[in-house]
Short mmCIF file of C-alpha atoms in Angstrom, two decimals:
data_model
loop_
_atom_site.label_atom_id
_atom_site.label_comp_id
_atom_site.label_asym_id
_atom_site.label_seq_id
_atom_site.Cartn_x
_atom_site.Cartn_y
_atom_site.Cartn_z
CA UNK A 6 40.71 -15.78 -3.16
CA UNK A 7 44.24 -14.99 -3.22
CA UNK A 8 46.51 -15.14 -6.55
CA UNK A 9 49.42 -17.58 -6.62
CA UNK A 10 53.02 -16.56 -6.69
CA UNK A 11 53.45 -19.49 -9.18
CA UNK A 12 51.69 -19.46 -12.39
CA UNK A 13 51.55 -21.80 -15.42
CA UNK A 14 50.02 -18.70 -17.79
CA UNK A 15 50.36 -21.16 -20.77
CA UNK A 16 47.48 -22.69 -20.24
CA UNK A 17 45.42 -19.64 -20.53
CA UNK A 18 45.65 -19.74 -24.32
CA UNK A 19 45.07 -23.24 -24.75
CA UNK A 20 43.06 -24.85 -22.00
CA UNK A 21 39.37 -23.68 -23.12
CA UNK A 22 39.61 -25.32 -26.49
CA UNK A 23 40.59 -28.40 -25.21
CA UNK A 24 37.25 -28.83 -23.04
CA UNK A 25 34.89 -29.25 -24.81
CA UNK A 26 32.38 -31.69 -23.55
CA UNK A 27 28.51 -32.68 -23.45
CA UNK A 28 28.32 -32.16 -19.82
CA UNK A 29 29.37 -28.03 -19.71
CA UNK A 30 29.94 -28.44 -15.80
CA UNK A 31 32.07 -31.38 -16.21
CA UNK A 32 34.23 -29.02 -18.51
CA UNK A 33 34.23 -26.15 -16.45
CA UNK A 34 35.97 -28.31 -13.54
CA UNK A 35 38.54 -29.28 -16.11
CA UNK A 36 39.12 -25.70 -16.54
CA UNK A 37 39.20 -24.73 -12.81
CA UNK A 38 41.85 -27.60 -12.21
CA UNK A 39 44.12 -25.65 -14.59
CA UNK A 40 43.29 -22.15 -13.25
CA UNK A 41 44.44 -23.56 -9.57
CA UNK A 42 47.84 -22.97 -11.26
CA UNK A 43 46.77 -18.76 -11.29
CA UNK A 44 44.50 -18.58 -8.32
CA UNK A 45 43.75 -20.01 -4.85
CA UNK A 46 40.02 -20.78 -3.61
CA UNK A 47 38.61 -21.96 -6.71
CA UNK A 48 35.69 -24.72 -6.00
CA UNK A 49 33.52 -26.96 -8.06
CA UNK A 50 31.39 -25.73 -11.18
CA UNK A 51 27.69 -25.78 -10.24
CA UNK A 52 26.70 -23.63 -13.36
CA UNK A 53 27.76 -22.66 -17.00
CA UNK A 54 26.02 -20.23 -19.65
CA UNK A 55 27.22 -19.66 -23.01
CA UNK A 56 26.20 -16.04 -24.02
CA UNK A 57 25.29 -15.12 -27.56
CA UNK A 58 28.59 -12.87 -27.67
CA UNK A 59 30.66 -16.24 -27.50
CA UNK A 60 31.36 -15.82 -23.62
CA UNK A 61 31.32 -18.58 -21.14
CA UNK A 62 30.09 -17.63 -17.82
CA UNK A 63 30.77 -20.41 -14.75
CA UNK A 64 29.81 -20.18 -11.06
CA UNK A 65 31.74 -22.30 -8.70
CA UNK A 66 30.50 -23.67 -5.16
CA UNK A 67 32.91 -21.06 -3.49
CA UNK A 68 31.00 -17.95 -4.92
CA UNK A 69 33.32 -17.44 -7.67
CA UNK A 70 32.49 -16.41 -11.07
CA UNK A 71 34.82 -17.49 -13.89
CA UNK A 72 34.19 -15.71 -17.28
CA UNK A 73 36.22 -16.43 -20.78
CA UNK A 74 35.27 -14.35 -23.38
CA UNK A 75 35.24 -15.20 -27.10
CA UNK A 76 38.96 -14.28 -27.36
CA UNK A 77 39.96 -16.28 -24.38
CA UNK A 78 40.50 -13.48 -22.24
CA UNK A 79 39.78 -14.71 -18.48
CA UNK A 80 38.27 -12.79 -15.57
CA UNK A 81 37.59 -14.42 -12.17
CA UNK A 82 35.65 -12.94 -9.50
CA UNK A 83 35.52 -14.09 -5.96
CA UNK A 84 32.38 -13.71 -4.03
CA UNK A 85 34.16 -10.69 -2.20
CA UNK A 86 34.35 -8.63 -5.24
CA UNK A 87 38.21 -9.67 -5.72
CA UNK A 88 39.10 -9.64 -9.27
CA UNK A 89 42.05 -11.39 -11.62
CA UNK A 90 42.38 -10.43 -15.21
CA UNK A 91 44.47 -13.04 -17.31
CA UNK A 92 44.23 -11.98 -20.74
CA UNK A 93 45.16 -14.21 -23.81
CA UNK A 94 48.86 -13.14 -24.27
CA UNK A 95 50.09 -14.42 -21.10
CA UNK A 96 52.66 -16.98 -21.84
CA UNK A 97 54.67 -18.75 -19.13
CA UNK A 98 57.72 -20.30 -20.53
CA UNK A 99 59.30 -22.35 -17.57
CA UNK A 100 62.37 -23.10 -19.84
CA UNK A 101 63.67 -19.72 -20.01
CA UNK A 102 66.77 -18.55 -18.33
CA UNK A 103 66.19 -17.72 -14.70
CA UNK A 104 67.99 -14.64 -13.64
CA UNK A 105 67.84 -12.31 -10.25
CA UNK A 106 64.17 -11.40 -10.79
CA UNK A 107 63.34 -14.73 -11.13
CA UNK A 108 60.66 -16.01 -8.01
CA UNK A 109 61.06 -12.16 -6.67
CA UNK A 110 58.42 -10.46 -4.74
CA UNK A 111 58.36 -6.38 -4.49
CA UNK A 112 56.05 -4.48 -2.47
CA UNK A 113 55.19 -0.71 -2.27
CA UNK A 114 52.04 1.57 -2.48
CA UNK A 115 51.23 4.34 -5.15
CA UNK A 116 51.97 7.64 -3.66
CA UNK A 117 49.82 10.62 -4.16
CA UNK A 118 51.55 14.29 -4.17
CA UNK A 119 49.65 17.13 -3.21
CA UNK A 120 49.93 20.26 -5.37
CA UNK A 121 52.35 22.74 -3.62
CA UNK A 122 50.54 25.94 -2.54
CA UNK A 123 51.62 29.22 -0.46
CA UNK A 124 49.20 31.24 1.85
CA UNK A 125 49.07 34.26 0.03
CA UNK A 126 48.15 36.07 3.65
CA UNK A 127 51.76 34.93 4.89
CA UNK A 128 53.18 36.03 1.47
CA UNK A 129 51.88 39.10 2.18
CA UNK A 130 52.61 39.76 5.56
CA UNK A 131 56.10 38.64 4.95
CA UNK A 132 56.73 41.36 2.24
CA UNK A 133 54.77 44.06 4.37
CA UNK A 134 57.45 43.30 7.04
CA UNK A 135 60.18 43.59 4.39
CA UNK A 136 58.81 46.93 3.49
CA UNK A 137 59.18 47.76 7.54
CA UNK A 138 55.68 47.44 8.68
CA UNK A 139 55.56 46.19 12.42
CA UNK A 140 53.69 43.63 13.81
CA UNK A 141 53.16 42.29 16.93
CA UNK A 142 52.89 38.62 17.24
CA UNK A 143 51.76 36.04 19.68
CA UNK A 144 50.91 32.28 19.56
CA UNK A 145 47.64 30.47 20.42
CA UNK A 146 47.13 26.45 20.62
CA UNK A 147 43.60 24.83 19.80
CA UNK A 148 42.78 21.46 20.12
CA UNK A 149 41.47 19.47 17.60
CA UNK A 150 40.09 16.18 16.59
CA UNK A 151 39.67 15.17 13.10
CA UNK A 152 37.79 12.02 11.71
CA UNK A 153 38.43 11.81 7.82
CA UNK A 154 38.89 8.77 5.18
CA UNK A 155 41.81 7.85 3.25
CA UNK A 156 42.38 5.44 0.19
CA UNK A 157 45.85 3.73 0.02
CA UNK A 158 47.08 1.52 -2.69
CA UNK A 159 49.15 -1.21 -1.95
CA UNK A 160 51.20 -2.87 -4.89
CA UNK A 161 52.09 -6.51 -4.97
CA UNK A 162 54.08 -7.46 -7.73
CA UNK A 163 55.68 -11.01 -8.18
CA UNK A 164 57.38 -12.27 -10.98
CA UNK A 165 57.61 -16.09 -12.32
CA UNK A 166 59.76 -17.01 -15.37
CA UNK A 167 58.40 -14.93 -18.04
CA UNK A 168 55.19 -13.70 -16.24
CA UNK A 169 54.46 -11.94 -13.31
CA UNK A 170 51.44 -10.68 -11.29
CA UNK A 171 50.33 -7.36 -10.56
CA UNK A 172 48.08 -7.04 -7.71
CA UNK A 173 46.60 -3.55 -6.63
CA UNK A 174 45.26 -3.79 -2.86
CA UNK A 175 42.68 -0.87 -2.68
CA UNK A 176 42.34 -0.04 0.98
CA UNK A 177 39.90 2.73 2.44
CA UNK A 178 40.45 3.72 5.92
CA UNK A 179 38.69 5.56 8.45
CA UNK A 180 41.16 7.55 10.53
CA UNK A 181 40.55 9.69 13.79
CA UNK A 182 43.23 11.97 14.71
CA UNK A 183 43.95 14.12 17.61
CA UNK A 184 46.68 16.96 18.11
CA UNK A 185 47.18 20.22 18.93
CA UNK A 186 47.13 23.11 16.46
CA UNK A 187 49.58 26.22 17.02
CA UNK A 188 48.74 29.68 15.03
CA UNK A 189 50.99 32.61 14.95
CA UNK A 190 48.57 36.03 15.13
CA UNK A 191 49.83 38.79 13.83
CA UNK A 192 48.47 42.18 15.15
CA UNK A 193 47.32 44.63 12.69
CA UNK A 194 47.56 48.52 13.34
CA UNK A 195 47.10 51.65 10.41
CA UNK A 196 50.79 52.54 9.90
CA UNK A 197 52.75 54.29 7.27
CA UNK A 198 55.82 53.18 5.78
CA UNK A 199 58.07 54.92 2.90
CA UNK A 200 54.98 56.05 1.24
CA UNK A 201 53.21 52.94 1.81
CA UNK A 202 49.99 53.17 3.82
CA UNK A 203 48.45 50.32 5.65
CA UNK A 204 44.45 50.91 6.49
CA UNK A 205 42.12 48.72 8.57
CA UNK A 206 38.53 49.28 6.52
CA UNK A 207 34.81 47.75 7.54
CA UNK A 208 33.09 46.31 4.82
CA UNK A 209 29.84 44.55 4.95
CA UNK A 210 30.62 44.11 8.64
CA UNK A 211 33.78 42.61 8.18
CA UNK A 212 37.39 43.82 8.58
CA UNK A 213 39.94 44.07 5.98
CA UNK A 214 43.74 45.15 5.90
CA UNK A 215 44.31 47.65 2.87
CA UNK A 216 48.28 48.34 1.71
CA UNK A 217 48.03 51.43 -0.83
CA UNK A 218 51.26 53.09 -2.41
CA UNK A 219 50.15 56.83 -3.27
CA UNK A 220 46.28 55.61 -2.97
CA UNK A 221 46.88 52.79 -5.39
CA UNK A 222 45.80 49.44 -3.75
CA UNK A 223 48.92 47.21 -4.21
CA UNK A 224 47.76 43.77 -2.96
CA UNK A 225 44.45 42.16 -2.33
CA UNK A 226 42.58 43.01 0.90
CA UNK A 227 43.29 40.84 3.50
CA UNK A 228 40.31 39.59 5.72
CA UNK A 229 41.32 40.16 9.36
CA UNK A 230 39.52 39.14 12.76
CA UNK A 231 37.52 41.43 15.00
CA UNK A 232 40.38 41.51 17.33
CA UNK A 233 42.53 43.02 14.07
CA UNK A 234 44.53 39.76 13.90
CA UNK A 235 45.33 37.38 11.35
CA UNK A 236 46.27 34.04 12.54
CA UNK A 237 48.51 31.55 10.37
CA UNK A 238 49.14 28.15 10.91
CA UNK A 239 52.67 27.80 12.68
CA UNK A 240 52.58 24.00 13.93
CA UNK A 241 50.75 20.85 14.55
CA UNK A 242 51.40 18.13 17.17
CA UNK A 243 49.61 14.96 16.99
CA UNK A 244 48.90 13.16 20.15
CA UNK A 245 46.88 10.04 18.81
CA UNK A 246 45.87 8.54 15.72
CA UNK A 247 43.61 5.52 15.21
CA UNK A 248 42.66 3.10 11.81
CA UNK A 249 39.93 1.46 10.82
CA UNK A 250 39.77 -0.39 7.38
CA UNK A 251 36.35 0.09 6.05
CA UNK A 252 36.85 -1.33 2.76
CA UNK A 253 39.67 -3.29 1.09
CA UNK A 254 39.47 -4.47 -2.97
CA UNK A 255 42.09 -6.70 -4.51
CA UNK A 256 42.36 -6.50 -8.46
CA UNK A 257 45.42 -8.80 -9.68
CA UNK A 258 46.69 -8.43 -13.41
CA UNK A 259 49.27 -10.81 -15.40
CA UNK A 260 51.75 -9.53 -17.87
CA UNK A 261 54.35 -11.05 -19.61
CA UNK A 262 57.95 -9.75 -18.55
CA UNK A 263 61.11 -9.53 -20.34
CA UNK A 264 64.50 -8.51 -19.38
CA UNK A 265 66.26 -5.35 -21.26
CA UNK A 266 69.37 -5.03 -18.99
CA UNK A 267 70.80 -5.58 -15.71
CA UNK A 268 68.57 -3.06 -14.25
CA UNK A 269 65.30 -2.81 -16.02
CA UNK A 270 62.17 -4.93 -17.13
CA UNK A 271 59.58 -4.05 -19.21
CA UNK A 272 55.89 -5.85 -18.52
CA UNK A 273 53.10 -5.76 -20.92
CA UNK A 274 50.12 -7.47 -21.89
CA UNK A 275 47.18 -6.79 -24.51
CA UNK A 276 46.57 -3.14 -22.59
CA UNK A 277 49.29 -2.13 -21.18
CA UNK A 278 53.33 -1.67 -21.01
CA UNK A 279 55.28 -0.45 -18.21
CA UNK A 280 58.89 0.14 -17.80
CA UNK A 281 60.52 -0.97 -14.51
CA UNK A 282 64.02 0.61 -13.43
CA UNK A 283 65.71 -0.99 -10.58
CA UNK A 284 67.61 1.62 -7.98
CA UNK A 285 70.03 0.82 -5.81
CA UNK A 286 70.52 3.42 -3.98
CA UNK A 287 69.17 2.03 -0.70
CA UNK A 288 70.01 -0.28 1.74
CA UNK A 289 67.22 -2.75 0.00
CA UNK A 290 66.61 -2.86 -4.09
CA UNK A 291 63.93 -0.76 -5.24
CA UNK A 292 62.36 -0.10 -8.34
CA UNK A 293 60.30 2.63 -9.76
CA UNK A 294 57.62 2.02 -12.57
CA UNK A 295 57.26 4.37 -15.94
CA UNK A 296 54.65 4.56 -18.42
CA UNK A 297 55.15 6.77 -21.52
CA UNK A 298 58.11 8.00 -20.16
CA UNK A 299 56.58 9.37 -17.02
CA UNK A 300 57.04 8.35 -13.38
CA UNK A 301 53.84 6.67 -11.91
CA UNK A 302 54.70 7.60 -8.29
CA UNK A 303 55.09 3.73 -7.81
CA UNK A 304 57.93 2.87 -5.55
CA UNK A 305 58.55 -0.96 -5.33
CA UNK A 306 60.86 -2.59 -2.30
CA UNK A 307 62.45 -6.38 -2.46
CA UNK A 308 60.59 -8.25 -0.21
CA UNK A 309 61.56 -11.73 -0.88
CA UNK A 310 63.70 -14.00 -3.68
#
């Protein structure tokens, strides 16, 4: 089931009240006819249940489940588990002025940035070199094959006249990557430089390098290998990479939008408000998304008008 790019969302708030019928499945099929302006792949209603909380749950002959709650919010779940949410605030006004964003489609992904951190052993060795300690060095290559899973959220955002659909495509991939790691090996020997002493001490069958200043330990002990070396990551060269898609989930939410100025848009529904800022510092227009004044790490690129 795919969400259509054109939408007549004004129907969302009015269609259910007009579909009271002695035959609940017949009324449900009238609802389906109107919902086809929102989503593809809906079929004929084959079952309708009225729940005690005021919700109506309908199933069609294509495996979709359409739920309308007492407040006229609608959730459509496909047989594959893809979902579309349309709350009762959505209003598509086709008579509103059309500008450069009308009928445009933007795509991108939600980025995650790993926390930057430093290798404390590398920092310690660099500091000791600055003090004047001497380390013989060599390089070692290690072949590696790594299999890991990675989840990526792709975003599809499509604008109509006063509404837009925000589609999250959550893809879980299994990645097999082969390559060669290069490590730089630092050979430790006991030394004394300007009052600092570098000692190699065995503790619990493991070797550690200790740095003393006037018999006072000045850095945390550095674990070293049996050959008195410390191996630090230096480089990685990938030789092959394959990706297999394990799972894909599609979730679509509709928003109202309004133009704030030539480069900014606000989109909102009953639960969320986002600010979209257009950036023109690349060969193709881009938008960044903000919520509560914070960058959401979502960068969208214009795909079509």
